[in-house]
CSV table of C-alpha atoms in Angstrom, one decimal:
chain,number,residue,atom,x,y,z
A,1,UNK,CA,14.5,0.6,-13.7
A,2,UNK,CA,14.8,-3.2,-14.0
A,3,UNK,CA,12.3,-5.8,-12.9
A,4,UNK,CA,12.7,-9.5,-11.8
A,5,UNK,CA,12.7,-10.8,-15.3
A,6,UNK,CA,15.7,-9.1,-16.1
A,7,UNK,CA,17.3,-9.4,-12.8
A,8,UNK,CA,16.9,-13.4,-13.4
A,9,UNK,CA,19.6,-12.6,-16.4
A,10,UNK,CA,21.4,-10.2,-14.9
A,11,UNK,CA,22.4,-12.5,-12.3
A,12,UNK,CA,23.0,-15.9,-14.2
A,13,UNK,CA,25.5,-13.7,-16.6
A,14,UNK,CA,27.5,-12.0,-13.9
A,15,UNK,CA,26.5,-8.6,-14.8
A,16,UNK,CA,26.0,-5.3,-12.4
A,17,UNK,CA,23.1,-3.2,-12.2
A,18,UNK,CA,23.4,0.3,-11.4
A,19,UNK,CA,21.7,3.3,-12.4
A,20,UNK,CA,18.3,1.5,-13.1
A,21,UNK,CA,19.8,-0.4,-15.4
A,22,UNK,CA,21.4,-3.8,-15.9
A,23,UNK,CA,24.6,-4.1,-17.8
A,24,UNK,CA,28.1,-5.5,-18.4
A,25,UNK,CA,29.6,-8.5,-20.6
A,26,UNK,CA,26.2,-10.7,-22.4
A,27,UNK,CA,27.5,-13.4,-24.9
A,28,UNK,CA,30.5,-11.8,-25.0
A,29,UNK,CA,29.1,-8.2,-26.2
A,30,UNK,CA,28.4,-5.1,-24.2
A,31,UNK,CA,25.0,-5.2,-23.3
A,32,UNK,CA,22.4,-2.8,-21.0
A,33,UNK,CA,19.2,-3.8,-19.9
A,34,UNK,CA,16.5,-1.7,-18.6
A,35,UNK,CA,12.5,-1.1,-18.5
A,36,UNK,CA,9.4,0.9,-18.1
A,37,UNK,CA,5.7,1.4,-18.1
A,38,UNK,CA,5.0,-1.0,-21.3
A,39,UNK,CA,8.3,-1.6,-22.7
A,40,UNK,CA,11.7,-3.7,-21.6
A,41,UNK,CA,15.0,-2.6,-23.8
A,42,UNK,CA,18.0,-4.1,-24.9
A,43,UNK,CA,20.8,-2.2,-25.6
A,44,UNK,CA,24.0,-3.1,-27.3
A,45,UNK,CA,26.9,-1.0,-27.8
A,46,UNK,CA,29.0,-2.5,-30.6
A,47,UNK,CA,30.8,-1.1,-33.6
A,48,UNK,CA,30.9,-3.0,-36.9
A,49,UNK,CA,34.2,-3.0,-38.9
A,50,UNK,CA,32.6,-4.3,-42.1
A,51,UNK,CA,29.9,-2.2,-43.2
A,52,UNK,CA,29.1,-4.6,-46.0
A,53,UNK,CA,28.3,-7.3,-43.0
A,54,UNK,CA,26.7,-4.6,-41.1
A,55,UNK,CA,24.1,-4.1,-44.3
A,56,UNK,CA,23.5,-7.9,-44.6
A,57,UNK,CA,22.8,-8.1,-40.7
A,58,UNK,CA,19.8,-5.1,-41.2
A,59,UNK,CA,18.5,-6.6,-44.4
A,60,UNK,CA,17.8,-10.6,-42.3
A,61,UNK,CA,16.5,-7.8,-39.8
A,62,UNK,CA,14.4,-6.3,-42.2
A,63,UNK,CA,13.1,-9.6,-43.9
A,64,UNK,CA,11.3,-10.8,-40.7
A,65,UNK,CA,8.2,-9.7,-38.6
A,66,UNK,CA,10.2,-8.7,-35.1
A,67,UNK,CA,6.6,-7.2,-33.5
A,68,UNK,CA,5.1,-10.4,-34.4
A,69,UNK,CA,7.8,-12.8,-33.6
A,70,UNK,CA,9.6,-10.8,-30.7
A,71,UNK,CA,7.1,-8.1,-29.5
A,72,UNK,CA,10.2,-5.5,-30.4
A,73,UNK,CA,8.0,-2.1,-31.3
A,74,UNK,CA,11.3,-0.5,-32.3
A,75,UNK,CA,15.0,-1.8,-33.6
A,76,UNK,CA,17.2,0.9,-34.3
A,77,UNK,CA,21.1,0.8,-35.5
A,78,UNK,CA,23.3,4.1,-34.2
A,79,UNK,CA,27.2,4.5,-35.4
A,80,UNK,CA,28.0,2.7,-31.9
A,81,UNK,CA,24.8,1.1,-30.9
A,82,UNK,CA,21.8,-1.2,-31.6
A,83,UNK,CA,19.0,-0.4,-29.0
A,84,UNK,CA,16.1,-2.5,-29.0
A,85,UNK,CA,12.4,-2.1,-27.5
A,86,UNK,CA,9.9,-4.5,-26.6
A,87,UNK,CA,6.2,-4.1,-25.9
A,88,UNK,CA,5.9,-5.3,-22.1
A,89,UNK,CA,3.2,-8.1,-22.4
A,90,UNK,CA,3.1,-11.4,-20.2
A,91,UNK,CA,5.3,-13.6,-21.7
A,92,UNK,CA,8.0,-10.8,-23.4
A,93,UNK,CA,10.8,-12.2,-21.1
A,94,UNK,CA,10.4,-15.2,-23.3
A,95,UNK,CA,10.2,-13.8,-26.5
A,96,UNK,CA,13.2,-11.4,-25.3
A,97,UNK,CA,15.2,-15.5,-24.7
A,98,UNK,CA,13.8,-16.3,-28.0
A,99,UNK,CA,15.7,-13.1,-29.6
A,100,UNK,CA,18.9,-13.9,-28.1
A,101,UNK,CA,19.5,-16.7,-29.2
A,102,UNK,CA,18.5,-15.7,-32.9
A,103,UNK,CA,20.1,-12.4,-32.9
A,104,UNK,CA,23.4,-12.5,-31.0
A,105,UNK,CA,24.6,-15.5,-33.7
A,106,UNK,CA,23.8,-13.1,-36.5
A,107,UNK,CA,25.9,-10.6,-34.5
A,108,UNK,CA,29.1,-12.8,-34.7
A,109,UNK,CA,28.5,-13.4,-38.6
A,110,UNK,CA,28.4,-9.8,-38.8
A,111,UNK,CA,32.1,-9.3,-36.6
A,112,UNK,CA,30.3,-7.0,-34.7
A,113,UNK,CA,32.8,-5.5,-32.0
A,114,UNK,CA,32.2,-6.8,-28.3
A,115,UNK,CA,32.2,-6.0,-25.1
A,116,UNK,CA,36.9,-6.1,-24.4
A,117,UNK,CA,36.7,-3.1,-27.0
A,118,UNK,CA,36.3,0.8,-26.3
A,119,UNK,CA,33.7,1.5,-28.6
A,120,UNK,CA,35.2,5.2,-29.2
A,121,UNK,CA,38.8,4.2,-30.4
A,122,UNK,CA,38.2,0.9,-31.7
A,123,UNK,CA,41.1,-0.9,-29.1
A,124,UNK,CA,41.1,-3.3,-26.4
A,125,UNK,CA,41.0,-1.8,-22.8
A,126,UNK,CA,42.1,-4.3,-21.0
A,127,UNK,CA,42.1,-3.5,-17.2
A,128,UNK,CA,41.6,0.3,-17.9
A,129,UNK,CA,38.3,0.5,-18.3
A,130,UNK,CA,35.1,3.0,-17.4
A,131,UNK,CA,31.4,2.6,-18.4
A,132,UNK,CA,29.5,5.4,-19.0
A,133,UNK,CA,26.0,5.5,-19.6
A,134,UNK,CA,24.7,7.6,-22.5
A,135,UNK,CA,20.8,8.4,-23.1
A,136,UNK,CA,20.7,4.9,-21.4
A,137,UNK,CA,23.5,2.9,-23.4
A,138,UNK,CA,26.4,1.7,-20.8
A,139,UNK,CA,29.6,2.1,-22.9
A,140,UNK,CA,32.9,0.4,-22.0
A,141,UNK,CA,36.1,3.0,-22.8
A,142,UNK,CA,39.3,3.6,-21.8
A,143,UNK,CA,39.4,6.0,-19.0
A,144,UNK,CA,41.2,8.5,-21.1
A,145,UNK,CA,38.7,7.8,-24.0
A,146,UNK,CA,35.6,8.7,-21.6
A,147,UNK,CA,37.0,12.0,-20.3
A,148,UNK,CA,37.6,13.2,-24.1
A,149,UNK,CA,33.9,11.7,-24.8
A,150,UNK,CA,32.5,13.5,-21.8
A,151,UNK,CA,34.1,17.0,-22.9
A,152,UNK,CA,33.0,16.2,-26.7
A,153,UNK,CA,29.4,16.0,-25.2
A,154,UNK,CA,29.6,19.0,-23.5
A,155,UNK,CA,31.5,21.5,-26.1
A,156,UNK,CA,28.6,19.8,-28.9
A,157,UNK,CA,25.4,20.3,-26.4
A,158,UNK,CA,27.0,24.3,-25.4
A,159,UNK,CA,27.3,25.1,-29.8
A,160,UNK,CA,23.8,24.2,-29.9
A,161,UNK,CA,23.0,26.3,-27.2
A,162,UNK,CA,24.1,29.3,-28.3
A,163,UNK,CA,22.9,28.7,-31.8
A,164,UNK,CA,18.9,28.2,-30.7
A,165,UNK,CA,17.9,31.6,-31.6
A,166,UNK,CA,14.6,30.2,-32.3
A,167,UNK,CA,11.0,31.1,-29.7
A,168,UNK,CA,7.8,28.8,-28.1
A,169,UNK,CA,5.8,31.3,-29.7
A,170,UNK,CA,6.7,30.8,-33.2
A,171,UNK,CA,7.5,27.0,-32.4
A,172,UNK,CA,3.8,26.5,-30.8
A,173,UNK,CA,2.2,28.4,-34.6
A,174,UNK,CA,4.4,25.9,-36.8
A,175,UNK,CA,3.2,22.9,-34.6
A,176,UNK,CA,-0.5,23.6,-34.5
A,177,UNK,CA,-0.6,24.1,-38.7
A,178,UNK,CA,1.1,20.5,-38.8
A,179,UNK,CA,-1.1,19.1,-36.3
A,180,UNK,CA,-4.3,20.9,-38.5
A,181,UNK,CA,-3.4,18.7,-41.5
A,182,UNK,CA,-3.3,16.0,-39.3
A,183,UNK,CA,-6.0,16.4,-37.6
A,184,UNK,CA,-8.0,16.7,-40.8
A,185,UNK,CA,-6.8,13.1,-41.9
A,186,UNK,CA,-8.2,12.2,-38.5
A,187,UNK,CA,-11.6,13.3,-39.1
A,188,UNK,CA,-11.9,11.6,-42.6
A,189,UNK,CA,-10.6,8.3,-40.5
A,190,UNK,CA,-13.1,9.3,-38.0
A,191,UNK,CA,-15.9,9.6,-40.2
A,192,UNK,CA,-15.7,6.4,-41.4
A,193,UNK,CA,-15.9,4.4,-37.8
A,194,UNK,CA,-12.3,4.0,-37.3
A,195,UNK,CA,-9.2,5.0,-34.9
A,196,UNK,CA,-5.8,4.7,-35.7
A,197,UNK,CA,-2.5,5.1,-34.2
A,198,UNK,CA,-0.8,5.3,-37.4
A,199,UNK,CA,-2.5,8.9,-37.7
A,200,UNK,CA,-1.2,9.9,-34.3
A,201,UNK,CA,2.0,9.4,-35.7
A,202,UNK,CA,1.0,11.9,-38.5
A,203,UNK,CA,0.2,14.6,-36.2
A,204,UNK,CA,3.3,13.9,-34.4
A,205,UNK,CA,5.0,13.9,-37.1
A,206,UNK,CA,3.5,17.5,-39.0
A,207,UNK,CA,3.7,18.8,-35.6
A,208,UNK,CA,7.6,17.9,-35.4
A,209,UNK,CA,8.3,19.4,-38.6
A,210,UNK,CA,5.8,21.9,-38.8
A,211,UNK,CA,7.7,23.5,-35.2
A,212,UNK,CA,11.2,23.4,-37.1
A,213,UNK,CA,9.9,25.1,-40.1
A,214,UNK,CA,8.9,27.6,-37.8
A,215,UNK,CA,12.0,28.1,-36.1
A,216,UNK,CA,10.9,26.5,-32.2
A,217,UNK,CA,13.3,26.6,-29.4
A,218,UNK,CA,14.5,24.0,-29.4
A,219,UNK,CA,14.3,23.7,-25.4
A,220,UNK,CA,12.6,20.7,-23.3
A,221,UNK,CA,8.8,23.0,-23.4
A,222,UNK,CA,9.2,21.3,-27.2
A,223,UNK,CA,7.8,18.4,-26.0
A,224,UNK,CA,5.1,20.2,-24.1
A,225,UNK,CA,3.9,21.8,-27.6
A,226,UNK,CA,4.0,18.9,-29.2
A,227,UNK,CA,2.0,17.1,-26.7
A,228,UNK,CA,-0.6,20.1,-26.6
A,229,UNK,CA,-1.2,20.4,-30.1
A,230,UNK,CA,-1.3,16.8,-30.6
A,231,UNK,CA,-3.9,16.4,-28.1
A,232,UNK,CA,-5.8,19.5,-29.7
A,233,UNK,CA,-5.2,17.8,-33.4
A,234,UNK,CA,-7.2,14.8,-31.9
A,235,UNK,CA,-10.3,16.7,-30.6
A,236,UNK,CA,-10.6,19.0,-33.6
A,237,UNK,CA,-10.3,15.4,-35.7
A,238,UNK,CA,-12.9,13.9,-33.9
A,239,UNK,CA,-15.0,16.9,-33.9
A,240,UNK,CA,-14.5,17.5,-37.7
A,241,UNK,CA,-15.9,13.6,-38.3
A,242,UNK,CA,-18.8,14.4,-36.6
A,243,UNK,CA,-19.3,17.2,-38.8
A,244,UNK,CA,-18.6,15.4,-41.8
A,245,UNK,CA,-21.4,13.1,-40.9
A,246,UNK,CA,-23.4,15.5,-40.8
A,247,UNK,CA,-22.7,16.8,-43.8
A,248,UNK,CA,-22.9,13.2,-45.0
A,249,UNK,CA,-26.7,13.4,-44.5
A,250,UNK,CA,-27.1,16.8,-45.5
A,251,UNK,CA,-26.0,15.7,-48.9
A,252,UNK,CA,-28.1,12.3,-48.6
A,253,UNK,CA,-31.6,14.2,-48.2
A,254,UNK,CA,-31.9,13.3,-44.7
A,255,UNK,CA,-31.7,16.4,-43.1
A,256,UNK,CA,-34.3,18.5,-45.5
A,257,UNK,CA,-33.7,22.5,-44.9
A,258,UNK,CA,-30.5,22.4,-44.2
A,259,UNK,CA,-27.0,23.9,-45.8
A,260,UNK,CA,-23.4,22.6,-45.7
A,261,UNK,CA,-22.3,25.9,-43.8
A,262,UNK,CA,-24.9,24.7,-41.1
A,263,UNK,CA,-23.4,21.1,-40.4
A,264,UNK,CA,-21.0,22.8,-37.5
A,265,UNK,CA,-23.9,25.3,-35.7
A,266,UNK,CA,-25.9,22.0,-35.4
A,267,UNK,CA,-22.9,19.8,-34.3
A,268,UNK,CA,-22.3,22.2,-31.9
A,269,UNK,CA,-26.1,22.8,-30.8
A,270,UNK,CA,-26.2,18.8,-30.4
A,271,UNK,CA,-23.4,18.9,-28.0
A,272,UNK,CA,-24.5,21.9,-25.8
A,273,UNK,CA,-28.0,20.4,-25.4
A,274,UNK,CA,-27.7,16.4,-25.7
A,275,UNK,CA,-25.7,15.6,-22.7
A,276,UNK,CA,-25.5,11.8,-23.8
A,277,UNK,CA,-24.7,13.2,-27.0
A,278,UNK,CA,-21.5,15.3,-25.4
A,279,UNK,CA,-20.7,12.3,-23.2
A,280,UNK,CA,-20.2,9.8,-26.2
A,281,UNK,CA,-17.7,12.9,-28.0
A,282,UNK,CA,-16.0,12.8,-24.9
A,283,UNK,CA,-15.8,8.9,-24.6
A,284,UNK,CA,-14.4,9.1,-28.3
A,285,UNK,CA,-12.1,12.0,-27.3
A,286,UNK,CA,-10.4,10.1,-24.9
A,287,UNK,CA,-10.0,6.8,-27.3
A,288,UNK,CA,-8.8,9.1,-30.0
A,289,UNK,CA,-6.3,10.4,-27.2
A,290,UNK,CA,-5.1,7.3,-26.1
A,291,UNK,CA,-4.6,5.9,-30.1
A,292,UNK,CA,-2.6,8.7,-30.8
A,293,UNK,CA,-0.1,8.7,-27.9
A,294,UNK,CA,0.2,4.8,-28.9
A,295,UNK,CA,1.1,6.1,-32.4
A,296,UNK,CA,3.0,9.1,-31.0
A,297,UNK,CA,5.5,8.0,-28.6
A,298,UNK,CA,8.4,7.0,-30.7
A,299,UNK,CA,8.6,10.9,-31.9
A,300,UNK,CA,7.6,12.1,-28.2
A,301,UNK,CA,10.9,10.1,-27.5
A,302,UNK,CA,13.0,11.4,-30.0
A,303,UNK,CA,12.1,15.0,-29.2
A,304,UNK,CA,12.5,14.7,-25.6
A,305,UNK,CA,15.6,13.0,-26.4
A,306,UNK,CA,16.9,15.9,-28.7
A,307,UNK,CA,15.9,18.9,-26.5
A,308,UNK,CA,17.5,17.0,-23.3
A,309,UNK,CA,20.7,16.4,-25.5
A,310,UNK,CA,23.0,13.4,-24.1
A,311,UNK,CA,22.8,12.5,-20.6
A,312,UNK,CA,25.8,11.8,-19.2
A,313,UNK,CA,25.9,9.2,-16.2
A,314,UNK,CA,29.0,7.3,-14.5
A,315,UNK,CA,28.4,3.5,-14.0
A,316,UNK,CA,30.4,1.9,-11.2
């Protein structure tokens, strides 16, 4: 999908749109446009020849504050690709203006490759030219040199086929013990008055690993388990700080009579019988929810990238 904002450059630069995205020759590189709920991206398919410049290019990358300055959320570098995110405020499109004009200078220091080269063989096309669009990257190649990346893409995603031996089942257990660790992080935050996405990307990330210690198909109901136990990570966190609370004033004297092993019964007796009491846990259920998918979507990505292996899509 692409809105007005990026239609505006689109159209003064002469490029096409197609596919939901926008895309074609920007400042002389090969550039794709696109956007979503809460986030515009810029991609740029490029290849560097030095790889001394392309280290010098990620270090000025790394030495400033790009949410800050340029509301990007993520920057990433690929063999053939930079693709870059923005958080979809009013007032990105000119922050997105402001990072052109920094960025795509820096790109020419670092002889990046642009937008006359196929980025699989390293030559000029010329005339003889296809773009293909891959996970959302357009790509300028020969024709020859997309039919042989096309079959490439196909031979790699049927190997990994046949070699997932792995189940949901045994996927879904690795997952949940990830997410458990996580989730107790969460209550200690919890416990102490705060939310934070940063944990969500904990439990993300415990769950990610915790499935391919476990040996989970690696199929798209990945994602699905991920999500789940994520989700469950966040109301057994926020559960466990109320707990801890309790136990907090257990230790403190301020509940006389009672034991440590009774700070869950009576969490739970609270809840069953204090509606105002569940209705707050919910209210914080759902805020906890909504953190952790903030702090989780760069790994929901990546999974649903992985398990839906390279998507393949002719550009005209």
């Amino acid at each position: 999908m692409i809105g007005s904002g990026l239609k505006k450059i689109v159209s003064a630069n002469g490029l096409k749109i197609d596919k939901g995205v926008g895309y074609g020759s920007f400042r002389g590189y090969a550039v794709t446009l696109s956007e979503g709920a809460g986030w515009k991206r810029m991609s740029i398919a490029t290849v560097f020849s030095d790889v001394n410049k392309k280290y010098a290019l990620r270090e000025k990358i790394d030495g400033v504050d790009m949410l800050k300055l340029y509301r990007i959320r993520e920057l990433v570098f690929y063999d053939d690709a930079i693709d870059i995110w923005f958080n979809d405020n009013p007032g990105t499109m000119k922050k997105i203006e402001e990072f052109i004009e920094w960025f795509f200078p820096l790109l020419d220091e670092a002889s990046a490759s642009k937008a006359d080269v196929c980025t699989h063989c390293g030559f000029s096309y010329g005339s003889d030219v296809e773009w293909l669009l891959l996970n959302g990257i357009a790509y300028p190649l020969h024709s020859s040199c997309a039919v042989q990346v096309k079959n490439e893409i196909s031979e790699q995603q049927q190997v990994q086929k046949d070699e997932d031996t792995g189940s949901y089942v045994s996927g879904f257990i690795g997952a949940a013990l990830g997410a458990l660790l996580g989730a107790i992080v969460w209550a200690v935050i919890f416990n102490f008055g705060y939310m934070a996405s940063v944990v969500g990307i904990l439990i993300g990330f415990l769950a990610e690993k915790g499935y391919r210690l476990f040996r989970g198909k690696n199929g798209k109901g990945k994602l699905a388990v991920i999500l789940l136990v994520t989700v469950l990570a966040v109301v057994l966190g926020t559960v466990g700080g109320e707990v801890l609370g309790v136990i907090g004033y257990i230790s403190s004297g301020e509940l006389m009579g009672f034991t440590y092993a009774d700070a869950f019964p009576l969490v739970m007796y609270i809840l069953t019988t204090d509606p105002a009491a569940m209705s707050v846990l919910v209210r914080n259920v759902i805020s906890g929810v909504m953190f952790a998918l903030l702090g989780v979507w760069i790994i929901l990505r990546n999974v649903k990238k992985e398990v839906s292996g390279v998507k393949v899509t002719e550009l005209k």
